[in-house]
Coordinates of C-alpha atoms and ligand atoms in Angstrom, one line a residue:
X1 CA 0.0 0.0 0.0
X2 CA 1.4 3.7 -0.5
X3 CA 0.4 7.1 0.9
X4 CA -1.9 7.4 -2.1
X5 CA -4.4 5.1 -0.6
X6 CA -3.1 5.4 3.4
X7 CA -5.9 6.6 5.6
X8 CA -4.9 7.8 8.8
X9 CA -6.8 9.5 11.8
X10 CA -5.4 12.2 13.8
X11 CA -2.3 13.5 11.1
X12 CA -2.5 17.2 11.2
X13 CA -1.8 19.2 7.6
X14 CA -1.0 23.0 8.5
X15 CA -0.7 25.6 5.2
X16 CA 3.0 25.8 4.8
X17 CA 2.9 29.0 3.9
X18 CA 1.4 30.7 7.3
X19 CA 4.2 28.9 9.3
X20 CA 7.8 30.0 10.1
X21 CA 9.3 26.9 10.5
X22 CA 8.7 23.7 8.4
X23 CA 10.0 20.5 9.9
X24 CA 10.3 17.4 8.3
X25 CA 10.0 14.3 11.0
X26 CA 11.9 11.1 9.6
X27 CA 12.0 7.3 10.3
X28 CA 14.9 5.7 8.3
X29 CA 13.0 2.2 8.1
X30 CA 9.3 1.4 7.5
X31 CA 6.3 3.2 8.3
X32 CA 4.9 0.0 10.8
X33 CA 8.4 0.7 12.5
X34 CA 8.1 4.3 12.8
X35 CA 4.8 4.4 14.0
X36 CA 5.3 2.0 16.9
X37 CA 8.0 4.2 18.1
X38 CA 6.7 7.2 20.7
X39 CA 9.4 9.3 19.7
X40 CA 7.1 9.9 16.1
X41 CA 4.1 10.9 18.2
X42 CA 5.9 13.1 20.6
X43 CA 8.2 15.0 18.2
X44 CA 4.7 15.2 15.9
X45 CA 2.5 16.8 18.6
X46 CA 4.7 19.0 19.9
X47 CA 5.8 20.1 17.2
X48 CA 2.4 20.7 15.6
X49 CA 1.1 22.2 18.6
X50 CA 3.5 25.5 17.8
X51 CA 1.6 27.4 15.6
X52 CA 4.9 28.9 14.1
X53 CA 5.3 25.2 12.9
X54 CA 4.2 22.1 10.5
X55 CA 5.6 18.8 11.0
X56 CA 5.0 15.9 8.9
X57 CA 5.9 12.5 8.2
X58 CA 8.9 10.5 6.1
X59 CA 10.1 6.9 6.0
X60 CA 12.2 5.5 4.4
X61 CA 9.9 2.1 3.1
X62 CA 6.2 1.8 2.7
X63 CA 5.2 4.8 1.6
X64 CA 4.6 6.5 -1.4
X65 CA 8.1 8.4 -1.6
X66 CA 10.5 8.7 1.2
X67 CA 11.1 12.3 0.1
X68 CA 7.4 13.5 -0.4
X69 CA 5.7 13.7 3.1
X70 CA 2.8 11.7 4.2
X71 CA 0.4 14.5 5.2
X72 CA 0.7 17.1 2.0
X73 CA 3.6 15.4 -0.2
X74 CA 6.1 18.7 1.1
X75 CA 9.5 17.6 -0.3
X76 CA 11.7 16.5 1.8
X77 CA 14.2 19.4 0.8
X78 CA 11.8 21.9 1.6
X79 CA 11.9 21.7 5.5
X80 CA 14.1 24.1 7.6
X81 CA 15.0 21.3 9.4
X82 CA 14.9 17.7 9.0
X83 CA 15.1 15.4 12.1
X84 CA 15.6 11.6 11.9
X85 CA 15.3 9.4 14.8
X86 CA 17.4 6.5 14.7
X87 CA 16.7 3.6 16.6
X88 CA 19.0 1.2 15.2
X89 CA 22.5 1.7 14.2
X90 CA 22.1 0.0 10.7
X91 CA 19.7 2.3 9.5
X92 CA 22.2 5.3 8.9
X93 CA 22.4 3.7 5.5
X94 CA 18.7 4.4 5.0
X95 CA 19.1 8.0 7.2
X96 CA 22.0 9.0 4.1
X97 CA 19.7 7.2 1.4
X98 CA 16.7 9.7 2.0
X99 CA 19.1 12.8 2.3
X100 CA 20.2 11.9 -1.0
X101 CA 17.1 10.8 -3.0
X102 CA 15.8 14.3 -1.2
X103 CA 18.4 16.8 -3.2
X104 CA 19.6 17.3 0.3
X105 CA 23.8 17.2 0.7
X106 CA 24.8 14.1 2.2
X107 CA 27.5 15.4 3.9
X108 CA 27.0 18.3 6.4
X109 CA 30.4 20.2 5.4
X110 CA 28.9 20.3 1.8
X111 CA 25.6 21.7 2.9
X112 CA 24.6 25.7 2.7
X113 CA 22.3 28.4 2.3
X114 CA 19.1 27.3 2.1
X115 CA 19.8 23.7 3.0
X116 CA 17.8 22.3 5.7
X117 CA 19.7 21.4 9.2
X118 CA 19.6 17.8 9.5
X119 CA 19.5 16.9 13.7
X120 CA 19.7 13.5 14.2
X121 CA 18.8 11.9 17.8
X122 CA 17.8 8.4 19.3
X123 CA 19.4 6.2 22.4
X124 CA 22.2 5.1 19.6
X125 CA 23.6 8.6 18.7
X126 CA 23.2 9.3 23.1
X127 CA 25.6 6.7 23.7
X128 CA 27.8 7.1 21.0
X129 CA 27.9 9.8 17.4
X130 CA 31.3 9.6 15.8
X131 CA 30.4 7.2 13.2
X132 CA 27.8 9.6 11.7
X133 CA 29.4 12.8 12.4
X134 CA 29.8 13.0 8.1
X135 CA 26.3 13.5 8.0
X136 CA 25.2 15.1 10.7
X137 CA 24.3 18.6 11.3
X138 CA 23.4 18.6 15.4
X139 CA 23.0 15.3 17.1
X140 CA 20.3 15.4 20.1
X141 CA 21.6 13.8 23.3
X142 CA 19.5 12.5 25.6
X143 CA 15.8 13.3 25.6
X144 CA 14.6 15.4 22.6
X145 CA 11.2 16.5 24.1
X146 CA 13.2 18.8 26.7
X147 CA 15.3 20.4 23.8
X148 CA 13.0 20.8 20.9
X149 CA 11.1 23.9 21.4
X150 CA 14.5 25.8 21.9
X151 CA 16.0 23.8 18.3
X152 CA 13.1 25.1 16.3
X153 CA 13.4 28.4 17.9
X154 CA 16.7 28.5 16.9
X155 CA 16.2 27.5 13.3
X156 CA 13.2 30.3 13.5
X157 CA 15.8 33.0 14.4
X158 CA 19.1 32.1 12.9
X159 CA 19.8 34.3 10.1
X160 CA 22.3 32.3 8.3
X161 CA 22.6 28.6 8.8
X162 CA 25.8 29.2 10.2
X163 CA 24.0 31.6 12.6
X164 CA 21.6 28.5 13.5
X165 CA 24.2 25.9 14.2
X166 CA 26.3 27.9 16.2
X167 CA 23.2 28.7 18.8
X168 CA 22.2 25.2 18.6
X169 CA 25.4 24.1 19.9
X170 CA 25.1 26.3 22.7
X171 CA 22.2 24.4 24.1
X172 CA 22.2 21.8 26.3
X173 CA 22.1 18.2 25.1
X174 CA 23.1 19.3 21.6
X175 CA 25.9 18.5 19.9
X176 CA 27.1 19.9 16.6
X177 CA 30.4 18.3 15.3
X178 CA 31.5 21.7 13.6
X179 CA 31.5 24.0 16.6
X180 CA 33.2 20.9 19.3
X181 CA 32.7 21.2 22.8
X182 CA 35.0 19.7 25.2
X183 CA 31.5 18.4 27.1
X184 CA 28.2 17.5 26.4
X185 CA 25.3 17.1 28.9
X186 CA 22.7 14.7 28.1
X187 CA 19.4 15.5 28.9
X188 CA 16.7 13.9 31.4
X189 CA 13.5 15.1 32.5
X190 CA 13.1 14.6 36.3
X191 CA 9.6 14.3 36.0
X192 CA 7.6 12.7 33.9
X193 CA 4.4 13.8 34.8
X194 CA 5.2 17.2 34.2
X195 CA 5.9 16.9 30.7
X196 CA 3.1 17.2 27.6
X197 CA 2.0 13.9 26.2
X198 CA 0.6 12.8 22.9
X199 CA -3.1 12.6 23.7
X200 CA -3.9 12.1 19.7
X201 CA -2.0 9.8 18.4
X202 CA -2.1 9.1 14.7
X203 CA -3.4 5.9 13.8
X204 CA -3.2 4.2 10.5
X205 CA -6.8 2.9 8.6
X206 CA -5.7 -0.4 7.9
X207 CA -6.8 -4.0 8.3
X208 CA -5.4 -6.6 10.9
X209 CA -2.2 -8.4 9.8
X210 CA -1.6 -5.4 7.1
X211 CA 2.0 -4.5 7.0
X212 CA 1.3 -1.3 8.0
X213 CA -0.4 -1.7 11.1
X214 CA 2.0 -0.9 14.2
X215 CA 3.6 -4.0 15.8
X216 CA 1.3 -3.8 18.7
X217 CA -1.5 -3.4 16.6
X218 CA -3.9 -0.4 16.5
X219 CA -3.3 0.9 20.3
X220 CA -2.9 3.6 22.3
X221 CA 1.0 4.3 23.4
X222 CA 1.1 4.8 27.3
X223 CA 4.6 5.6 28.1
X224 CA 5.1 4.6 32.0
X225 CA 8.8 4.7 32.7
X226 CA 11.3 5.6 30.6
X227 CA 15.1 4.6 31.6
X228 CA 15.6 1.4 33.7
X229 CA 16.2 0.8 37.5
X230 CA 18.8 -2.2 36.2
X231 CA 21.9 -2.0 34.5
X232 CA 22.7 -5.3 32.7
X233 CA 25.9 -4.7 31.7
X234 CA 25.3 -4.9 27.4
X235 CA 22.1 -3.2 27.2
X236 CA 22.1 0.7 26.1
X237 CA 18.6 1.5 27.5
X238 CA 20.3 0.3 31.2
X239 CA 23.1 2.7 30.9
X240 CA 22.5 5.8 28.8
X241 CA 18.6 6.0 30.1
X242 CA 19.2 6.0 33.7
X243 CA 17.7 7.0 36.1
X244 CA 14.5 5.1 36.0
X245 CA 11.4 7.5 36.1
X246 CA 7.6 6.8 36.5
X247 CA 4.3 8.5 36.0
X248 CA 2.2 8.4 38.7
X249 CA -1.1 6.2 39.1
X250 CA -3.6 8.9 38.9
X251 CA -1.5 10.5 35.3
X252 CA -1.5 7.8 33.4
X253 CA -4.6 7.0 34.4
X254 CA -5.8 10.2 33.1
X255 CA -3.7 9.6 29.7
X256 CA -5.6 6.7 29.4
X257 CA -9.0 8.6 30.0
X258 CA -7.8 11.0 27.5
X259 CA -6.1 9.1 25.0
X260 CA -8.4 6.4 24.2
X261 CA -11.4 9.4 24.0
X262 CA -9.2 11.1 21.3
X263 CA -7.4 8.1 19.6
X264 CA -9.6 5.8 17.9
X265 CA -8.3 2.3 19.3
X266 CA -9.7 0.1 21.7
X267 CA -6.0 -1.2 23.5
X268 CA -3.7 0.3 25.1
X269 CA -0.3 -0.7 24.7
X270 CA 2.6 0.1 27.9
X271 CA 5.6 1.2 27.0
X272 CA 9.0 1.0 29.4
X273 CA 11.4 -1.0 30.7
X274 CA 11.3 -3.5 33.4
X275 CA 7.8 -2.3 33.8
X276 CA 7.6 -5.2 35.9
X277 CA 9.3 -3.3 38.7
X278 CA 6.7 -0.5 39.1
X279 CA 4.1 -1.2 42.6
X280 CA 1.5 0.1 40.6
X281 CA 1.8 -1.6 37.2
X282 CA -0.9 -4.6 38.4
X283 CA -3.5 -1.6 39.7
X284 CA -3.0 0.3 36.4
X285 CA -3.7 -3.2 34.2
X286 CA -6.0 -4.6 35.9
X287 CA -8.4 -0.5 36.2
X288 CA -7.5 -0.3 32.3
X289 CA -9.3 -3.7 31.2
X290 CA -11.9 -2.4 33.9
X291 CA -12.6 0.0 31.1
X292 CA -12.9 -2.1 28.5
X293 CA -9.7 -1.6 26.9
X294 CA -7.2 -4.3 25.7
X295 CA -4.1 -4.0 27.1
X296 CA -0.4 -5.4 26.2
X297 CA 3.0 -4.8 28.4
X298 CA 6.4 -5.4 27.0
X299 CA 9.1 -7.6 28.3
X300 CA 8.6 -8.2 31.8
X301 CA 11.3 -9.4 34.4
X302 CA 10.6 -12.6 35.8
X303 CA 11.3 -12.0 39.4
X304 CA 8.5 -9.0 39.1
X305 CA 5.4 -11.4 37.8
X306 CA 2.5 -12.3 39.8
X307 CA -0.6 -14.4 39.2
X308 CA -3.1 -11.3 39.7
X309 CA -1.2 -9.5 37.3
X310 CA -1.4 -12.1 34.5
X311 CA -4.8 -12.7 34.9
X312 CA -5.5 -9.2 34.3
X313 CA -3.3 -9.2 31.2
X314 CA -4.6 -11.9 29.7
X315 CA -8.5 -10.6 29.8
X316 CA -6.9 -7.7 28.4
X317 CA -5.9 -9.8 25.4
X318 CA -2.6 -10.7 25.9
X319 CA -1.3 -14.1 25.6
X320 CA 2.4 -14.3 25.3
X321 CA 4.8 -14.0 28.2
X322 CA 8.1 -12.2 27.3
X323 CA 11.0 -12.5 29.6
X324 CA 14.3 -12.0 28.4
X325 CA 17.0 -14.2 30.3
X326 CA 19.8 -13.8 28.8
X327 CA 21.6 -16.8 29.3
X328 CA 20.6 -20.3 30.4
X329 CA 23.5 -20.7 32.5
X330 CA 23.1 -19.2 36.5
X331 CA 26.4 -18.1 36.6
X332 CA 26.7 -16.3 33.0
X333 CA 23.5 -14.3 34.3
X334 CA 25.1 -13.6 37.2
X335 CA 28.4 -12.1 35.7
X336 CA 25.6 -10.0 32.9
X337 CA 24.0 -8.2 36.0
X338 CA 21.3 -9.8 35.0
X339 CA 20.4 -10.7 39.1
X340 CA 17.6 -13.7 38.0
X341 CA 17.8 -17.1 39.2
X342 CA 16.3 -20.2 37.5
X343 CA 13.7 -20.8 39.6
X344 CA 12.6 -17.1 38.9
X345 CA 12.6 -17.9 35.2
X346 CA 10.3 -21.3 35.8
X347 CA 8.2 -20.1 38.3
X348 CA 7.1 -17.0 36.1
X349 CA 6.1 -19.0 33.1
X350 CA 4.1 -21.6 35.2
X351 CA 2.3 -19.0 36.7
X352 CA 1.5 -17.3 33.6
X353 CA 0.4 -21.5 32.1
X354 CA -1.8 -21.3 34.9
X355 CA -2.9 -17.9 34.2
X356 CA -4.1 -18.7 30.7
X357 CA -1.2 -18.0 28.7
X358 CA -0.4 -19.9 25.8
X359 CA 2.5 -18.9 24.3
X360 CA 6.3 -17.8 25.2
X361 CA 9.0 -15.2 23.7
X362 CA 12.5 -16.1 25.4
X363 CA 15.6 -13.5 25.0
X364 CA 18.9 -15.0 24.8
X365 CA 22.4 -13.4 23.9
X366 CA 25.5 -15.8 22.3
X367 CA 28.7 -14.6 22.2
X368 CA 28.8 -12.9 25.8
X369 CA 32.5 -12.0 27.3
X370 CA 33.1 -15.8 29.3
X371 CA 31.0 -18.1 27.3
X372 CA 31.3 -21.6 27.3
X373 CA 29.7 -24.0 25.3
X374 CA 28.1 -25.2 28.2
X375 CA 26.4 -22.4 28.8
X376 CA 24.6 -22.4 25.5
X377 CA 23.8 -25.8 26.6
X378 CA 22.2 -24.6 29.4
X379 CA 20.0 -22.0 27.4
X380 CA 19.0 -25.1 25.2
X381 CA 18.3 -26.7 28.3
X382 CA 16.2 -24.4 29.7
X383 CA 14.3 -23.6 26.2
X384 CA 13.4 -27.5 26.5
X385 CA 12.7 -27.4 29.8
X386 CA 10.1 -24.8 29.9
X387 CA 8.5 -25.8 26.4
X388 CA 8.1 -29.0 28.3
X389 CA 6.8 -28.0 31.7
X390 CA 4.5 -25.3 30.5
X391 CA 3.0 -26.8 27.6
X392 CA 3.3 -23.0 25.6
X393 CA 4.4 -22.7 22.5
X394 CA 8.1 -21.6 22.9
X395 CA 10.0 -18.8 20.5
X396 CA 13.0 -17.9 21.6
X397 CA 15.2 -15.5 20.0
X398 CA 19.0 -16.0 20.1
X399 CA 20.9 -13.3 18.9
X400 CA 24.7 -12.4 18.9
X401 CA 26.4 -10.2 21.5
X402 CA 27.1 -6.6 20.0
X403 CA 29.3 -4.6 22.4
X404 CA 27.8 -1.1 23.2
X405 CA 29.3 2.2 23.7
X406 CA 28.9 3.3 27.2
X407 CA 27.4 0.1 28.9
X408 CA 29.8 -1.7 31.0
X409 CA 30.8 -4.4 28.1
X410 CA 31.8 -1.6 25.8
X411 CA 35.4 -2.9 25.6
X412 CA 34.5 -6.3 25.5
X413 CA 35.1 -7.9 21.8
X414 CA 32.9 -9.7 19.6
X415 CA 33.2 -13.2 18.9
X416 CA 34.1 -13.8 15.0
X417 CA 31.6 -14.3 12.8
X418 CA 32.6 -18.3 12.3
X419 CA 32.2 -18.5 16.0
X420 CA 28.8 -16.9 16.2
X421 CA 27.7 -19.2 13.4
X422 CA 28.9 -22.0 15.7
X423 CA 27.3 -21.2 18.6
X424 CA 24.0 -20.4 17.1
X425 CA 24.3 -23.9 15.6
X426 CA 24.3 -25.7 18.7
X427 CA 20.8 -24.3 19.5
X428 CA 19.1 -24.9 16.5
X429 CA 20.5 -28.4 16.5
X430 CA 19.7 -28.9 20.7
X431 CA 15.8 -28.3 19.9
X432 CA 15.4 -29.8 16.4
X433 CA 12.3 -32.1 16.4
X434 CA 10.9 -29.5 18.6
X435 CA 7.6 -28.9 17.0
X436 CA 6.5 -26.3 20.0
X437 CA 10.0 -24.4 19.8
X438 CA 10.8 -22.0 16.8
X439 CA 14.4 -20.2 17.2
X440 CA 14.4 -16.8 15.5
X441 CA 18.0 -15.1 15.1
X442 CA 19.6 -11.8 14.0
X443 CA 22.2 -12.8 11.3
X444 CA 25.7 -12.7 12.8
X445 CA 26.6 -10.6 9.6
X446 CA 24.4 -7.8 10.7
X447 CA 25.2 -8.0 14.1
X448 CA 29.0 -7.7 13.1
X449 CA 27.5 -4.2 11.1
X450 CA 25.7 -3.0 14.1
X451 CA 28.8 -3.2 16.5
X452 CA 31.0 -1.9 14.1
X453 CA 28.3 1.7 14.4
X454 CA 28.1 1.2 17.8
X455 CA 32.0 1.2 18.8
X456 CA 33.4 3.0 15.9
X457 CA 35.0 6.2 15.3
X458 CA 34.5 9.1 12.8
X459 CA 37.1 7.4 10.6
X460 CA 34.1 5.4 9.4
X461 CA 31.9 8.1 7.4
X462 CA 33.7 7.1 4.0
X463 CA 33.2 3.1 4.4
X464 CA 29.2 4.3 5.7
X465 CA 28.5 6.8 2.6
X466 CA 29.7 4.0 0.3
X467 CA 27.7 1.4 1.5
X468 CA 24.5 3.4 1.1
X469 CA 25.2 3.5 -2.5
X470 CA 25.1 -0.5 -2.8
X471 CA 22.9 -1.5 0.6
X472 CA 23.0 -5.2 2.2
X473 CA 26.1 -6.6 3.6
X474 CA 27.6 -7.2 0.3
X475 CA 27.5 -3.6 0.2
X476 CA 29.8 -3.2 3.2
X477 CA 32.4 -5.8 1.8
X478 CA 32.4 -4.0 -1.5
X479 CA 32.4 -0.5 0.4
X480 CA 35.3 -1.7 3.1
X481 CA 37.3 -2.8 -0.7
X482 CA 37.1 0.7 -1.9
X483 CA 37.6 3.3 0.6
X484 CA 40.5 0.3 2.2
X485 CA 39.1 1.0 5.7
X486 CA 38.3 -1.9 8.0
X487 CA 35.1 -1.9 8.9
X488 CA 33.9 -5.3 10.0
X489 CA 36.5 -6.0 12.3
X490 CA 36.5 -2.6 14.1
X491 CA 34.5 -4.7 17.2
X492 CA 37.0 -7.2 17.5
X493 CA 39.6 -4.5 16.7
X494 CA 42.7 -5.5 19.5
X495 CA 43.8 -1.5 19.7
X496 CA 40.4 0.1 20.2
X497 CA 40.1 -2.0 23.2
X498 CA 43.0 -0.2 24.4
X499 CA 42.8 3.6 23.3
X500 CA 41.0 6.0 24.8
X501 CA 37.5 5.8 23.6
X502 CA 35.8 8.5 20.9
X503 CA 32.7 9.0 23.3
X504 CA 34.4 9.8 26.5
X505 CA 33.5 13.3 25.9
X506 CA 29.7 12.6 26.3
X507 CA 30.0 11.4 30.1
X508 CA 32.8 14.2 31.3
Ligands
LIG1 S1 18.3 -5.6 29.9 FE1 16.3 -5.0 30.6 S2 16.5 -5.0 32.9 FE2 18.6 -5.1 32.1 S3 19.2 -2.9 32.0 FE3 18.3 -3.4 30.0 S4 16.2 -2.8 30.1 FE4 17.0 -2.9 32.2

């Protein structure tokens, strides 16, 4: 389906010419990605709520053009400023593919005049930006929605775009790679309840099971927390979004109230990690199916799960229990940070058997610093082992270990790719025959590309531009060929886990 026959309730089209500011809003993947993210709804509302300003819509797949917005069809090129939120580290390829199908320089340095300004923000560029610094006009660090009134008012004022970048860089929490500072402060909201929220969230016309519906379906986003009271020592969210912060009972509550009165959906969907954690997560699910609302949480820890609360969850619809242990081995979890024990893990999907639950999404990492191959038997072990005592439908997901900047394991190296395949192998081959357990797995190829943009340095914007050109990881062989700069390897790379690292500068 394109935009040409995309109907969507709640998207807001404002006459470009009675505005001062146009901004294009851009998601470098597909439009059922973008628009299960709450950063599209927040950046949209707020930024349509200025009456100085219009904010529409780009992706990068799905839509009738990536360069033509989905509201009016506004070019792409036309915005003052255009602001991608990336997500996922591979997706800088698609971020430099829409600049360039756009007419907009792909490169900041050969940008002027009337160009737009390109910001780019996200948890990836937070924790670490120097790969994409080629591209990039200001990077947002931290949490946009405390910065973006003053960006806008900046590209509002500015009188020459040099004029605009130089205030921008004065703010705090941005960072703009042609005016360096020797520090950066990331932002974080104190209180959540304080801040506005997107009561109107845009919702796509389509049918179930269409490619453009959200991944949570047609629902209403409820952010609870944001950051995480843990810190696993791989995982982004549990380093560069600390602290945890919650809303309180009675304002979400009211969000829900509100929300589901001006958003035509009949779920809600929670949104935060380790949600599990929070006293009043079981009062909020069970009042919201009081009102006749579906409801779905994310991932929740098993040590936080009670039988009340999964009863709730599953009249509100939802019949899959995610918990995400890590590893199958006790002592492998232990050295993650993980702090779960087995009989956390078993308990938590027996209760949730009981409960009515009928299927099961398992997280496991290969590759972690100190593996053995006994510890993947273990996860393979406890995969069988719960398929088995809980009678669910088991998938578990088994993807490679990709070193972070910033997290504790930032240092750590990744395990060649041969090794990867290796490991993965053994768990495939230690449920085969299993018809209740399916393994899904990111492809150690692309894992090796994400930690590469994770840990990397600016020396990569050459071997990045050229691989937008071809796309795939074929692209990134025949890219690393003709620029002669090692890409692949730069995770495994002996000397970066030695040097000084390029993000330091972010936590001074
Ligand atoms: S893995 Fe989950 S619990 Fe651990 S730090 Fe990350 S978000 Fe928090």
């Amino acid at each position: 389906m394109s935009s040409n026959t995309l109907k969507e309730f709640n998207t807001i089209i404002k006459d470009s010419s009675s505005v001062d500011v146009l901004f294009g809003f851009c998601y470098p993947s597909t439009y059922r990605a973008g628009m299960t993210g709450l950063a599209l709804h927040i950046f949209y509302t707020l930024l349509n709520a200025r009456e100085d300003t219009s904010c529409e819509r780009y992706f990068r797949f799905d839509t009738l053009s990536p360069t033509l917005s989905v509201e009016s069809k506004r070019p792409l090129r036309n915005n003052h400023v255009i602001g991608f939120s990336l997500t996922y580290e591979e997706d800088i390829i698609h971020l430099i593919q829409m600049l360039d199908s756009g007419n907009v320089p792909v490169r900041a340095e050969d940008r002027s005049g009337e160009d737009s300004i390109v910001i780019v923000g996200g948890p990836v560029v937070t924790a670490n930006p120097e790969p994409f610094v080629d591209f990039v006009d200001a990077f947002v660090v931290g949490e946009g929605d405390l910065v973006i009134h003053e960006i806008v008012d900046c590209a509002k004022s500015g009188n020459s775009r040099k004029e605009v970048l130089t205030e921008l860089a004065e703010l705090r929490g941005v960072y703009v790679p042609a005016i360096p500072k020797s520090k950066v402060e990331r932002n974080i909201i104190h209180n959540l309840d304080s801040l506005d929220y997107p009561v109107a969230q845009i919702i796509p016309n389509v049918v179930e099971g269409s490619r453009l519906e959200p991944v949570f379906g047609k629902s209403f986003l409820l952010e609870v927390t944001r950051g995480c009271g843990h810190s696993c020592r791989f995982c982004l969210i549990g380093h560069v979004c600390q602290p945890r912060r919650t809303r309180s009972l009675n304002k979400l509550k009211d969000l829900v109230r509100i929300g589901t009165e001006n958003t035509p959906v009949e779920k809600v969907s929670m949104v935060g990690s380790s949600l599990g954690d929070l006293d009043a997560l079981e009062d909020l699910v069970c009042w919201t199916v009081s009102q006749n609302l579906g409801v779905s949480v994310p991932s929740l820890r098993a040590d936080s799960v009670t039988e009340s609360l999964l009863k709730c969850l599953v009249q509100g619809g939802q019949r899959t229990l995610t918990i995400a242990p890590e590893t199958g081995s006790p002592e492998l979890r232990r050295s993650v940070g993980k702090g779960l024990e087995d009989s956390d893990i078993e308990c938590a999907v027996e209760t949730a058997a009981q409960a009515g639950y009928n299927s099961l999404k398992l997280y496991f990492i290969t590759g972690l610093p100190g593996e053995t191959d006994d510890d993947i038997k273990a996860s393979v072990d406890m995969i069988v082992k719960l398929s088995k005592t809980s009678g669910m439908r088991v998938t578990a997901s088994v993807n490679p270990f990709i070193p972070k900047a910033q997290t504790r394991w930032e240092r750590e190296a990744q395990p060649p790719l041969d090794e990867l395949r290796r490991k993965l192998k053994i768990v495939e081959k230690g449920v085969k025959g299993r018809s209740k357990v399916t393994i899904e797995s990111l492809d150690p190829r692309n894992a090796r590309i994400q930690a590469a943009l994770s840990v990397g340095d600016r020396s990569l914007g050459p071997v990045i531009q050229t691989a937008a050109k071809y796309g795939g990881y074929g692209g990134w062989r025949r890219a690393e060929k003709e620029t002669g700069i090692s890409f692949l390897s730069v995770a495994n790379d002996a000397e970066r886990l030695q040097n000084e690292l390029p993000w330091e500068f972010l936590r001074k």
